[in-house]
């Protein structure tokens, strides 16, 4: 069976920077609280661009790096919790924005684990000869569903997008990829939708669409699943942590990573973190981090890295990438 590699990565974040001090002007919080509990210092906030706009900008950069034009694309998958519309998919807006009119398009909903879920689907489409390539995007404008009155959540999230072009390869690329979910924990991190409302049902109340979270439950789940997922990838690939140059986690909270690093017995520096600049950008956080690592030549050809994500659902996902 042929291998699949990441041939190009691109990312895009809105220009507008919102610092912790800016947040302290609208909710009862402080830079000290946010920095010490999460590691986040600032985040980017859309001034009007929607999820597909961010995604298209990241996509064009990834295509350029992969030396592919939009018409070459067979498949576009967008992982998002903040789509442009319930239907059609955000992926079709991306297709239109970049002119990739030969590509099949769909979105997937796996929250912060979405990028690796989408990567898995893209890899399987190529391995099974359904597609000769795939554009996999994580894109979020979480600011539009953030409850800006809730200090428990509004300090955590940011907007951004990251994209990866997948191509078949002779050399090893993405492997040991897997996804998991536990629907019993669905209520702990949630973005509601319209309730059932039709001629037979009148809901008592229709709430604004907004994100709600039980932070402690998510924290407990996340810190344990990072450990489990990394160990699963290592076992599957028959490797040890010494073989791994970096672990690139979903960028949610510095303390989750601190806990996982301690449990794994590795220095925190083994984890690449840039959440201080962008906050939690959900499905976009891993490809944004990867793009920065490549730009800064932190990862080089031949390096082995592990990607690991966790999020609402609960969901989780991880894989090995040989660069
Ligand atoms: O992609 C996955 C997304 N989710 C996550 O990554 C979230 C995971 N969870 C967390 O990161 C942490 O649970 C939080 C950072 C959300 C919260 O940290 P915590 O240490 O679990 O705080 P807490 O919820 O136990 O709250 C402690 C106190 C409370 O005050 P009292 O009741 O002790 O007086 C909160 O009301 O901190 C208060 N608090 C705040 N204070 C200032 C909560 N949010 C804030 C805030 N600023 N922004």
mmCIF file of C-alpha atoms and ligand atoms in Angstrom:
data_model
loop_
_atom_site.group_PDB
_atom_site.id
_atom_site.type_symbol
_atom_site.label_atom_id
_atom_site.label_comp_id
_atom_site.label_asym_id
_atom_site.label_seq_id
_atom_site.Cartn_x
_atom_site.Cartn_y
_atom_site.Cartn_z
ATOM 1 C CA UNK A 1 0.000 0.000 0.000
ATOM 2 C CA UNK A 2 1.391 3.406 -0.918
ATOM 3 C CA UNK A 3 2.492 5.970 1.649
ATOM 4 C CA UNK A 4 1.052 9.466 2.041
ATOM 5 C CA UNK A 5 3.098 12.519 2.960
ATOM 6 C CA UNK A 6 2.384 16.120 3.875
ATOM 7 C CA UNK A 7 3.737 17.979 0.834
ATOM 8 C CA UNK A 8 2.936 21.522 1.960
ATOM 9 C CA UNK A 9 1.639 23.384 5.000
ATOM 10 C CA UNK A 10 0.200 26.893 5.211
ATOM 11 C CA UNK A 11 -1.540 28.972 7.835
ATOM 12 C CA UNK A 12 -3.349 32.247 8.205
ATOM 13 C CA UNK A 13 -4.477 34.223 11.264
ATOM 14 C CA UNK A 14 -6.455 37.488 11.315
ATOM 15 C CA UNK A 15 -4.413 40.642 11.892
ATOM 16 C CA UNK A 16 -6.320 41.869 14.949
ATOM 17 C CA UNK A 17 -4.500 40.963 18.185
ATOM 18 C CA UNK A 18 -6.490 40.798 21.420
ATOM 19 C CA UNK A 19 -4.254 40.734 24.510
ATOM 20 C CA UNK A 20 -5.154 39.519 27.999
ATOM 21 C CA UNK A 21 -5.245 43.156 29.087
ATOM 22 C CA UNK A 22 -7.784 43.886 26.327
ATOM 23 C CA UNK A 23 -9.949 41.048 27.713
ATOM 24 C CA UNK A 24 -9.678 42.430 31.234
ATOM 25 C CA UNK A 25 -11.533 45.501 29.945
ATOM 26 C CA UNK A 26 -14.633 43.445 29.030
ATOM 27 C CA UNK A 27 -14.759 40.648 31.662
ATOM 28 C CA UNK A 28 -13.558 40.318 35.262
ATOM 29 C CA UNK A 29 -10.163 38.754 34.554
ATOM 30 C CA UNK A 30 -6.453 39.634 34.474
ATOM 31 C CA UNK A 31 -3.317 38.914 32.487
ATOM 32 C CA UNK A 32 -1.934 37.239 35.626
ATOM 33 C CA UNK A 33 -4.894 34.792 35.884
ATOM 34 C CA UNK A 34 -4.987 33.899 32.182
ATOM 35 C CA UNK A 35 -1.196 33.556 31.819
ATOM 36 C CA UNK A 36 -0.736 31.437 34.931
ATOM 37 C CA UNK A 37 -3.753 29.136 34.325
ATOM 38 C CA UNK A 38 -3.355 28.674 30.578
ATOM 39 C CA UNK A 39 -0.088 30.101 29.204
ATOM 40 C CA UNK A 40 -2.075 32.251 26.757
ATOM 41 C CA UNK A 41 -0.948 35.884 26.343
ATOM 42 C CA UNK A 42 -2.891 36.953 23.252
ATOM 43 C CA UNK A 43 -5.128 35.651 20.468
ATOM 44 C CA UNK A 44 -6.217 36.750 16.970
ATOM 45 C CA UNK A 45 -9.798 37.858 16.399
ATOM 46 C CA UNK A 46 -11.574 38.129 13.049
ATOM 47 C CA UNK A 47 -12.734 41.587 12.072
ATOM 48 C CA UNK A 48 -15.232 40.176 9.584
ATOM 49 C CA UNK A 49 -13.483 37.336 7.773
ATOM 50 C CA UNK A 50 -15.413 34.090 8.051
ATOM 51 C CA UNK A 51 -14.119 30.529 8.492
ATOM 52 C CA UNK A 52 -13.883 29.842 4.749
ATOM 53 C CA UNK A 53 -11.957 33.106 4.177
ATOM 54 C CA UNK A 54 -9.297 32.120 6.710
ATOM 55 C CA UNK A 55 -9.253 28.573 5.319
ATOM 56 C CA UNK A 56 -8.793 29.730 1.723
ATOM 57 C CA UNK A 57 -5.825 31.927 2.655
ATOM 58 C CA UNK A 58 -4.129 29.078 4.520
ATOM 59 C CA UNK A 59 -4.950 26.712 1.629
ATOM 60 C CA UNK A 60 -3.312 28.898 -1.037
ATOM 61 C CA UNK A 61 -0.100 29.032 1.012
ATOM 62 C CA UNK A 62 -0.087 25.238 1.482
ATOM 63 C CA UNK A 63 -0.682 24.692 -2.260
ATOM 64 C CA UNK A 64 2.204 26.985 -3.137
ATOM 65 C CA UNK A 65 4.556 25.057 -0.826
ATOM 66 C CA UNK A 66 3.392 21.763 -2.373
ATOM 67 C CA UNK A 67 3.829 23.174 -5.888
ATOM 68 C CA UNK A 68 0.233 22.365 -6.784
ATOM 69 C CA UNK A 69 -2.406 24.599 -8.355
ATOM 70 C CA UNK A 70 -6.004 24.697 -7.089
ATOM 71 C CA UNK A 71 -7.296 22.946 -10.267
ATOM 72 C CA UNK A 72 -5.064 19.957 -9.462
ATOM 73 C CA UNK A 73 -6.981 19.241 -6.261
ATOM 74 C CA UNK A 74 -9.195 16.143 -5.984
ATOM 75 C CA UNK A 75 -10.502 16.608 -2.469
ATOM 76 C CA UNK A 76 -10.992 19.378 0.103
ATOM 77 C CA UNK A 77 -11.862 18.520 3.702
ATOM 78 C CA UNK A 78 -12.463 21.258 6.268
ATOM 79 C CA UNK A 79 -12.456 20.412 9.963
ATOM 80 C CA UNK A 80 -14.334 23.087 11.889
ATOM 81 C CA UNK A 81 -16.669 23.762 14.806
ATOM 82 C CA UNK A 82 -17.506 27.208 13.464
ATOM 83 C CA UNK A 83 -18.658 26.647 9.864
ATOM 84 C CA UNK A 84 -19.844 29.465 7.597
ATOM 85 C CA UNK A 85 -23.267 27.747 7.383
ATOM 86 C CA UNK A 86 -25.029 24.562 8.489
ATOM 87 C CA UNK A 87 -25.136 23.762 4.805
ATOM 88 C CA UNK A 88 -23.426 23.901 2.378
ATOM 89 C CA UNK A 89 -20.069 22.885 3.770
ATOM 90 C CA UNK A 90 -17.325 25.399 4.477
ATOM 91 C CA UNK A 91 -15.227 23.298 2.079
ATOM 92 C CA UNK A 92 -17.353 24.354 -0.917
ATOM 93 C CA UNK A 93 -16.816 28.023 -0.054
ATOM 94 C CA UNK A 94 -13.080 27.323 0.092
ATOM 95 C CA UNK A 95 -13.319 25.582 -3.289
ATOM 96 C CA UNK A 96 -15.030 28.657 -4.730
ATOM 97 C CA UNK A 97 -12.595 31.082 -3.076
ATOM 98 C CA UNK A 98 -9.497 29.362 -4.453
ATOM 99 C CA UNK A 99 -10.939 28.052 -7.760
ATOM 100 C CA UNK A 100 -10.424 24.337 -7.067
ATOM 101 C CA UNK A 101 -13.365 23.241 -9.192
ATOM 102 C CA UNK A 102 -12.202 19.636 -9.700
ATOM 103 C CA UNK A 103 -12.295 18.852 -5.982
ATOM 104 C CA UNK A 104 -14.947 16.993 -3.989
ATOM 105 C CA UNK A 105 -15.722 18.903 -0.801
ATOM 106 C CA UNK A 106 -17.021 18.190 2.670
ATOM 107 C CA UNK A 107 -16.615 19.255 6.305
ATOM 108 C CA UNK A 108 -16.067 17.127 9.358
ATOM 109 C CA UNK A 109 -17.068 17.889 12.930
ATOM 110 C CA UNK A 110 -14.649 16.528 15.510
ATOM 111 C CA UNK A 111 -13.940 19.739 17.427
ATOM 112 C CA UNK A 112 -10.299 20.285 18.387
ATOM 113 C CA UNK A 113 -9.408 16.755 17.211
ATOM 114 C CA UNK A 114 -10.770 17.632 13.765
ATOM 115 C CA UNK A 115 -7.523 18.282 11.912
ATOM 116 C CA UNK A 116 -6.131 14.803 12.593
ATOM 117 C CA UNK A 117 -9.552 13.237 11.920
ATOM 118 C CA UNK A 118 -9.547 15.019 8.536
ATOM 119 C CA UNK A 119 -5.926 14.036 7.940
ATOM 120 C CA UNK A 120 -6.903 10.410 8.540
ATOM 121 C CA UNK A 121 -9.738 10.641 5.996
ATOM 122 C CA UNK A 122 -7.467 12.331 3.433
ATOM 123 C CA UNK A 123 -4.788 9.680 3.910
ATOM 124 C CA UNK A 124 -7.335 6.866 3.455
ATOM 125 C CA UNK A 125 -8.783 8.480 0.280
ATOM 126 C CA UNK A 126 -5.296 8.535 -1.250
ATOM 127 C CA UNK A 127 -4.301 5.068 -0.040
ATOM 128 C CA UNK A 128 -7.480 3.582 -1.525
ATOM 129 C CA UNK A 129 -6.952 5.415 -4.841
ATOM 130 C CA UNK A 130 -10.141 7.467 -4.425
ATOM 131 C CA UNK A 131 -8.041 10.629 -4.719
ATOM 132 C CA UNK A 132 -4.618 11.454 -6.053
ATOM 133 C CA UNK A 133 -4.235 14.262 -3.498
ATOM 134 C CA UNK A 134 -6.128 15.996 -0.698
ATOM 135 C CA UNK A 135 -6.254 19.420 0.915
ATOM 136 C CA UNK A 136 -6.962 19.099 4.620
ATOM 137 C CA UNK A 137 -7.829 22.272 6.538
ATOM 138 C CA UNK A 138 -8.545 23.155 10.156
ATOM 139 C CA UNK A 139 -10.247 26.550 10.299
ATOM 140 C CA UNK A 140 -12.111 28.385 13.035
ATOM 141 C CA UNK A 141 -13.729 31.721 13.710
ATOM 142 C CA UNK A 142 -14.558 30.829 17.294
ATOM 143 C CA UNK A 143 -15.025 34.492 18.186
ATOM 144 C CA UNK A 144 -18.479 34.343 16.565
ATOM 145 C CA UNK A 145 -19.737 31.636 18.961
ATOM 146 C CA UNK A 146 -17.746 32.708 22.028
ATOM 147 C CA UNK A 147 -19.820 33.960 24.951
ATOM 148 C CA UNK A 148 -18.003 37.254 25.539
ATOM 149 C CA UNK A 149 -19.675 37.595 28.943
ATOM 150 C CA UNK A 150 -18.334 34.251 30.247
ATOM 151 C CA UNK A 151 -14.827 34.672 31.656
ATOM 152 C CA UNK A 152 -14.526 30.889 32.088
ATOM 153 C CA UNK A 153 -14.382 30.407 28.323
ATOM 154 C CA UNK A 154 -13.885 33.683 26.430
ATOM 155 C CA UNK A 155 -10.263 34.003 27.537
ATOM 156 C CA UNK A 156 -9.277 30.665 25.996
ATOM 157 C CA UNK A 157 -10.089 30.792 22.310
ATOM 158 C CA UNK A 158 -8.845 32.482 19.140
ATOM 159 C CA UNK A 159 -9.418 32.532 15.374
ATOM 160 C CA UNK A 160 -7.133 31.042 12.716
ATOM 161 C CA UNK A 161 -6.637 28.434 10.009
ATOM 162 C CA UNK A 162 -4.023 25.902 8.933
ATOM 163 C CA UNK A 163 -3.924 23.687 5.851
ATOM 164 C CA UNK A 164 -1.966 20.672 4.625
ATOM 165 C CA UNK A 165 -1.632 19.237 1.121
ATOM 166 C CA UNK A 166 -1.382 15.439 1.047
ATOM 167 C CA UNK A 167 0.282 13.539 -1.779
ATOM 168 C CA UNK A 168 1.181 9.883 -2.397
ATOM 169 C CA UNK A 169 4.815 9.120 -1.713
ATOM 170 C CA UNK A 170 7.460 6.400 -1.914
ATOM 171 C CA UNK A 171 8.804 7.461 1.475
ATOM 172 C CA UNK A 172 6.991 7.107 4.788
ATOM 173 C CA UNK A 173 4.842 10.112 5.722
ATOM 174 C CA UNK A 174 1.739 9.944 7.910
ATOM 175 C CA UNK A 175 1.339 6.655 9.793
ATOM 176 C CA UNK A 176 -0.012 5.083 12.993
ATOM 177 C CA UNK A 177 -2.988 7.415 12.690
ATOM 178 C CA UNK A 178 -6.077 6.814 14.796
ATOM 179 C CA UNK A 179 -9.187 8.575 16.111
ATOM 180 C CA UNK A 180 -11.330 8.002 19.207
ATOM 181 C CA UNK A 181 -14.492 9.359 20.819
ATOM 182 C CA UNK A 182 -16.617 9.062 23.964
ATOM 183 C CA UNK A 183 -20.131 10.451 23.423
ATOM 184 C CA UNK A 184 -20.991 9.982 27.097
ATOM 185 C CA UNK A 185 -18.992 13.162 27.706
ATOM 186 C CA UNK A 186 -20.750 15.206 25.010
ATOM 187 C CA UNK A 187 -22.203 17.770 27.424
ATOM 188 C CA UNK A 188 -18.887 18.889 28.896
ATOM 189 C CA UNK A 189 -17.884 21.021 25.912
ATOM 190 C CA UNK A 190 -20.649 22.125 23.665
ATOM 191 C CA UNK A 191 -21.741 24.594 21.013
ATOM 192 C CA UNK A 192 -25.516 24.432 20.864
ATOM 193 C CA UNK A 193 -27.600 24.627 17.699
ATOM 194 C CA UNK A 194 -31.222 25.480 16.901
ATOM 195 C CA UNK A 195 -33.598 23.293 18.958
ATOM 196 C CA UNK A 196 -36.329 21.198 17.293
ATOM 197 C CA UNK A 197 -38.928 23.742 16.167
ATOM 198 C CA UNK A 198 -41.700 22.891 13.721
ATOM 199 C CA UNK A 199 -45.528 22.956 13.508
ATOM 200 C CA UNK A 200 -45.634 20.190 16.156
ATOM 201 C CA UNK A 201 -43.044 21.525 18.602
ATOM 202 C CA UNK A 202 -42.573 24.949 20.143
ATOM 203 C CA UNK A 203 -39.454 25.047 22.260
ATOM 204 C CA UNK A 204 -39.743 26.843 25.588
ATOM 205 C CA UNK A 205 -36.769 28.973 24.836
ATOM 206 C CA UNK A 206 -34.332 29.469 21.994
ATOM 207 C CA UNK A 207 -30.861 30.360 23.201
ATOM 208 C CA UNK A 208 -28.145 32.160 21.303
ATOM 209 C CA UNK A 209 -25.603 29.823 19.749
ATOM 210 C CA UNK A 210 -22.648 29.830 22.115
ATOM 211 C CA UNK A 211 -19.860 27.707 23.512
ATOM 212 C CA UNK A 212 -20.193 26.266 27.023
ATOM 213 C CA UNK A 213 -17.636 24.168 28.872
ATOM 214 C CA UNK A 214 -16.895 22.364 32.107
ATOM 215 C CA UNK A 215 -13.213 23.334 32.216
ATOM 216 C CA UNK A 216 -12.196 20.927 34.979
ATOM 217 C CA UNK A 217 -13.714 17.881 33.254
ATOM 218 C CA UNK A 218 -12.045 18.825 29.959
ATOM 219 C CA UNK A 219 -8.742 19.374 31.736
ATOM 220 C CA UNK A 220 -8.884 15.968 33.457
ATOM 221 C CA UNK A 221 -9.736 14.169 30.216
ATOM 222 C CA UNK A 222 -7.191 16.064 28.102
ATOM 223 C CA UNK A 223 -4.168 15.578 30.322
ATOM 224 C CA UNK A 224 -4.742 11.809 30.488
ATOM 225 C CA UNK A 225 -5.603 11.269 26.833
ATOM 226 C CA UNK A 226 -2.423 13.009 25.608
ATOM 227 C CA UNK A 227 -0.421 10.449 27.551
ATOM 228 C CA UNK A 228 -2.483 7.495 26.307
ATOM 229 C CA UNK A 229 -2.529 8.622 22.680
ATOM 230 C CA UNK A 230 1.218 9.308 22.481
ATOM 231 C CA UNK A 231 1.935 5.882 23.988
ATOM 232 C CA UNK A 232 -0.447 4.242 21.502
ATOM 233 C CA UNK A 233 1.334 5.840 18.518
ATOM 234 C CA UNK A 234 4.748 4.816 19.880
ATOM 235 C CA UNK A 235 3.590 1.222 20.417
ATOM 236 C CA UNK A 236 1.982 0.992 16.998
ATOM 237 C CA UNK A 237 5.084 2.389 15.258
ATOM 238 C CA UNK A 238 7.453 0.325 17.410
ATOM 239 C CA UNK A 239 9.327 3.466 18.500
ATOM 240 C CA UNK A 240 10.339 5.086 21.788
ATOM 241 C CA UNK A 241 10.180 8.746 22.752
ATOM 242 C CA UNK A 242 13.914 8.988 21.992
ATOM 243 C CA UNK A 243 13.068 8.482 18.300
ATOM 244 C CA UNK A 244 10.678 11.451 18.340
ATOM 245 C CA UNK A 245 11.991 14.962 17.690
ATOM 246 C CA UNK A 246 8.829 16.787 18.769
ATOM 247 C CA UNK A 247 5.306 16.171 19.982
ATOM 248 C CA UNK A 248 2.927 18.729 18.485
ATOM 249 C CA UNK A 249 -0.200 18.824 20.649
ATOM 250 C CA UNK A 250 -3.500 20.607 20.182
ATOM 251 C CA UNK A 251 -2.713 24.032 21.641
ATOM 252 C CA UNK A 252 -5.269 24.335 24.459
ATOM 253 C CA UNK A 253 -3.507 24.950 27.735
ATOM 254 C CA UNK A 254 0.108 24.983 28.877
ATOM 255 C CA UNK A 255 -0.783 23.134 32.103
ATOM 256 C CA UNK A 256 -2.277 20.177 30.200
ATOM 257 C CA UNK A 257 1.038 19.774 28.389
ATOM 258 C CA UNK A 258 3.058 20.263 31.578
ATOM 259 C CA UNK A 259 1.102 17.389 33.164
ATOM 260 C CA UNK A 260 1.466 15.116 30.123
ATOM 261 C CA UNK A 261 5.215 15.815 29.825
ATOM 262 C CA UNK A 262 5.733 14.936 33.482
ATOM 263 C CA UNK A 263 3.771 11.687 33.128
ATOM 264 C CA UNK A 264 5.632 10.751 29.940
ATOM 265 C CA UNK A 265 8.956 11.534 31.623
ATOM 266 C CA UNK A 266 10.085 13.982 28.923
ATOM 267 C CA UNK A 267 11.111 17.644 29.203
ATOM 268 C CA UNK A 268 8.338 20.095 28.345
ATOM 269 C CA UNK A 269 10.529 21.340 25.478
ATOM 270 C CA UNK A 270 9.745 18.093 23.645
ATOM 271 C CA UNK A 271 6.273 19.594 23.099
ATOM 272 C CA UNK A 272 6.040 22.456 20.612
ATOM 273 C CA UNK A 273 3.802 25.231 21.942
ATOM 274 C CA UNK A 274 2.732 28.521 20.393
ATOM 275 C CA UNK A 275 -0.568 28.921 22.269
ATOM 276 C CA UNK A 276 0.799 32.019 24.007
ATOM 277 C CA UNK A 277 0.321 33.896 20.693
ATOM 278 C CA UNK A 278 -2.919 32.387 19.366
ATOM 279 C CA UNK A 279 -4.888 30.858 22.259
ATOM 280 C CA UNK A 280 -6.898 27.751 21.481
ATOM 281 C CA UNK A 281 -7.793 27.798 17.771
ATOM 282 C CA UNK A 282 -9.442 24.342 17.976
ATOM 283 C CA UNK A 283 -9.089 22.388 14.701
ATOM 284 C CA UNK A 284 -6.611 24.961 13.373
ATOM 285 C CA UNK A 285 -4.100 24.791 16.204
ATOM 286 C CA UNK A 286 -1.970 21.860 15.011
ATOM 287 C CA UNK A 287 -1.483 22.977 11.382
ATOM 288 C CA UNK A 288 -0.757 26.551 12.568
ATOM 289 C CA UNK A 289 1.917 25.132 14.889
ATOM 290 C CA UNK A 290 3.345 22.917 12.116
ATOM 291 C CA UNK A 291 3.577 25.849 9.732
ATOM 292 C CA UNK A 292 5.540 27.866 12.296
ATOM 293 C CA UNK A 293 7.871 24.919 12.954
ATOM 294 C CA UNK A 294 8.637 24.559 9.259
ATOM 295 C CA UNK A 295 9.077 28.289 8.701
ATOM 296 C CA UNK A 296 11.538 28.438 11.615
ATOM 297 C CA UNK A 297 13.245 25.196 10.481
ATOM 298 C CA UNK A 298 12.489 23.595 13.838
ATOM 299 C CA UNK A 299 11.622 20.376 11.992
ATOM 300 C CA UNK A 300 13.716 19.136 9.119
ATOM 301 C CA UNK A 301 13.553 16.348 6.569
ATOM 302 C CA UNK A 302 13.759 12.938 8.219
ATOM 303 C CA UNK A 303 12.493 14.102 11.631
ATOM 304 C CA UNK A 304 9.779 12.023 13.273
ATOM 305 C CA UNK A 305 7.070 13.944 15.110
ATOM 306 C CA UNK A 306 3.849 12.960 16.857
ATOM 307 C CA UNK A 307 0.651 14.992 16.434
ATOM 308 C CA UNK A 308 -1.918 14.600 19.218
ATOM 309 C CA UNK A 309 -5.311 16.262 19.675
ATOM 310 C CA UNK A 310 -8.276 16.180 22.058
ATOM 311 C CA UNK A 311 -11.532 18.044 22.269
ATOM 312 C CA UNK A 312 -15.299 18.177 22.504
ATOM 313 C CA UNK A 313 -17.171 14.906 22.152
ATOM 314 C CA UNK A 314 -14.967 13.931 23.858
ATOM 315 C CA UNK A 315 -12.811 13.141 20.831
ATOM 316 C CA UNK A 316 -9.123 12.467 20.418
ATOM 317 C CA UNK A 317 -6.710 11.609 17.620
ATOM 318 C CA UNK A 318 -2.996 11.165 17.034
ATOM 319 C CA UNK A 319 -0.452 10.077 14.437
ATOM 320 C CA UNK A 320 3.208 9.804 13.568
ATOM 321 C CA UNK A 321 4.597 12.045 10.801
ATOM 322 C CA UNK A 322 7.985 11.434 9.212
ATOM 323 C CA UNK A 323 8.992 14.705 7.642
HETATM 324 O O1 LIG B 1 -9.770 22.246 23.305
HETATM 325 C C1 LIG B 1 -10.144 21.942 24.605
HETATM 326 C C2 LIG B 1 -10.678 23.218 25.195
HETATM 327 N N1 LIG B 1 -10.771 23.301 26.599
HETATM 328 C C3 LIG B 1 -9.725 23.385 27.445
HETATM 329 O O2 LIG B 1 -8.582 23.269 27.120
HETATM 330 C C4 LIG B 1 -10.075 23.680 28.866
HETATM 331 C C5 LIG B 1 -9.391 22.803 29.866
HETATM 332 N N2 LIG B 1 -9.545 23.387 31.183
HETATM 333 C C6 LIG B 1 -8.762 24.388 31.598
HETATM 334 O O3 LIG B 1 -7.847 24.785 30.906
HETATM 335 C C7 LIG B 1 -9.001 24.961 32.960
HETATM 336 O O4 LIG B 1 -9.999 24.208 33.618
HETATM 337 C C8 LIG B 1 -9.418 26.448 32.891
HETATM 338 C C9 LIG B 1 -8.235 27.282 32.435
HETATM 339 C C10 LIG B 1 -10.597 26.654 31.964
HETATM 340 C C11 LIG B 1 -9.841 26.928 34.280
HETATM 341 O O5 LIG B 1 -8.782 26.750 35.199
HETATM 342 P P1 LIG B 1 -9.067 26.098 36.623
HETATM 343 O O6 LIG B 1 -7.797 26.123 37.352
HETATM 344 O O7 LIG B 1 -9.734 24.764 36.401
HETATM 345 O O8 LIG B 1 -10.057 27.137 37.266
HETATM 346 P P2 LIG B 1 -11.532 26.890 37.839
HETATM 347 O O9 LIG B 1 -12.507 26.695 36.733
HETATM 348 O O10 LIG B 1 -11.436 25.855 38.902
HETATM 349 O O11 LIG B 1 -11.811 28.289 38.495
HETATM 350 C C12 LIG B 1 -11.034 28.758 39.605
HETATM 351 C C13 LIG B 1 -11.489 30.180 39.926
HETATM 352 C C14 LIG B 1 -12.990 30.313 40.053
HETATM 353 O O12 LIG B 1 -13.259 31.256 41.071
HETATM 354 P P3 LIG B 1 -13.701 30.768 42.540
HETATM 355 O O13 LIG B 1 -14.972 29.997 42.315
HETATM 356 O O14 LIG B 1 -12.578 29.906 43.033
HETATM 357 O O15 LIG B 1 -13.874 32.046 43.270
HETATM 358 C C15 LIG B 1 -13.411 30.922 38.735
HETATM 359 O O16 LIG B 1 -14.596 31.662 38.814
HETATM 360 O O17 LIG B 1 -11.088 31.058 38.873
HETATM 361 C C16 LIG B 1 -12.221 31.801 38.428
HETATM 362 N N3 LIG B 1 -12.064 32.116 37.022
HETATM 363 C C17 LIG B 1 -11.444 33.225 36.585
HETATM 364 N N4 LIG B 1 -10.838 34.239 37.245
HETATM 365 C C18 LIG B 1 -10.285 35.203 36.499
HETATM 366 C C19 LIG B 1 -12.483 31.385 35.961
HETATM 367 N N5 LIG B 1 -12.117 32.015 34.810
HETATM 368 C C20 LIG B 1 -11.481 33.151 35.189
HETATM 369 C C21 LIG B 1 -10.873 34.189 34.464
HETATM 370 N N6 LIG B 1 -10.267 35.194 35.163
HETATM 371 N N7 LIG B 1 -10.839 34.221 33.120
#
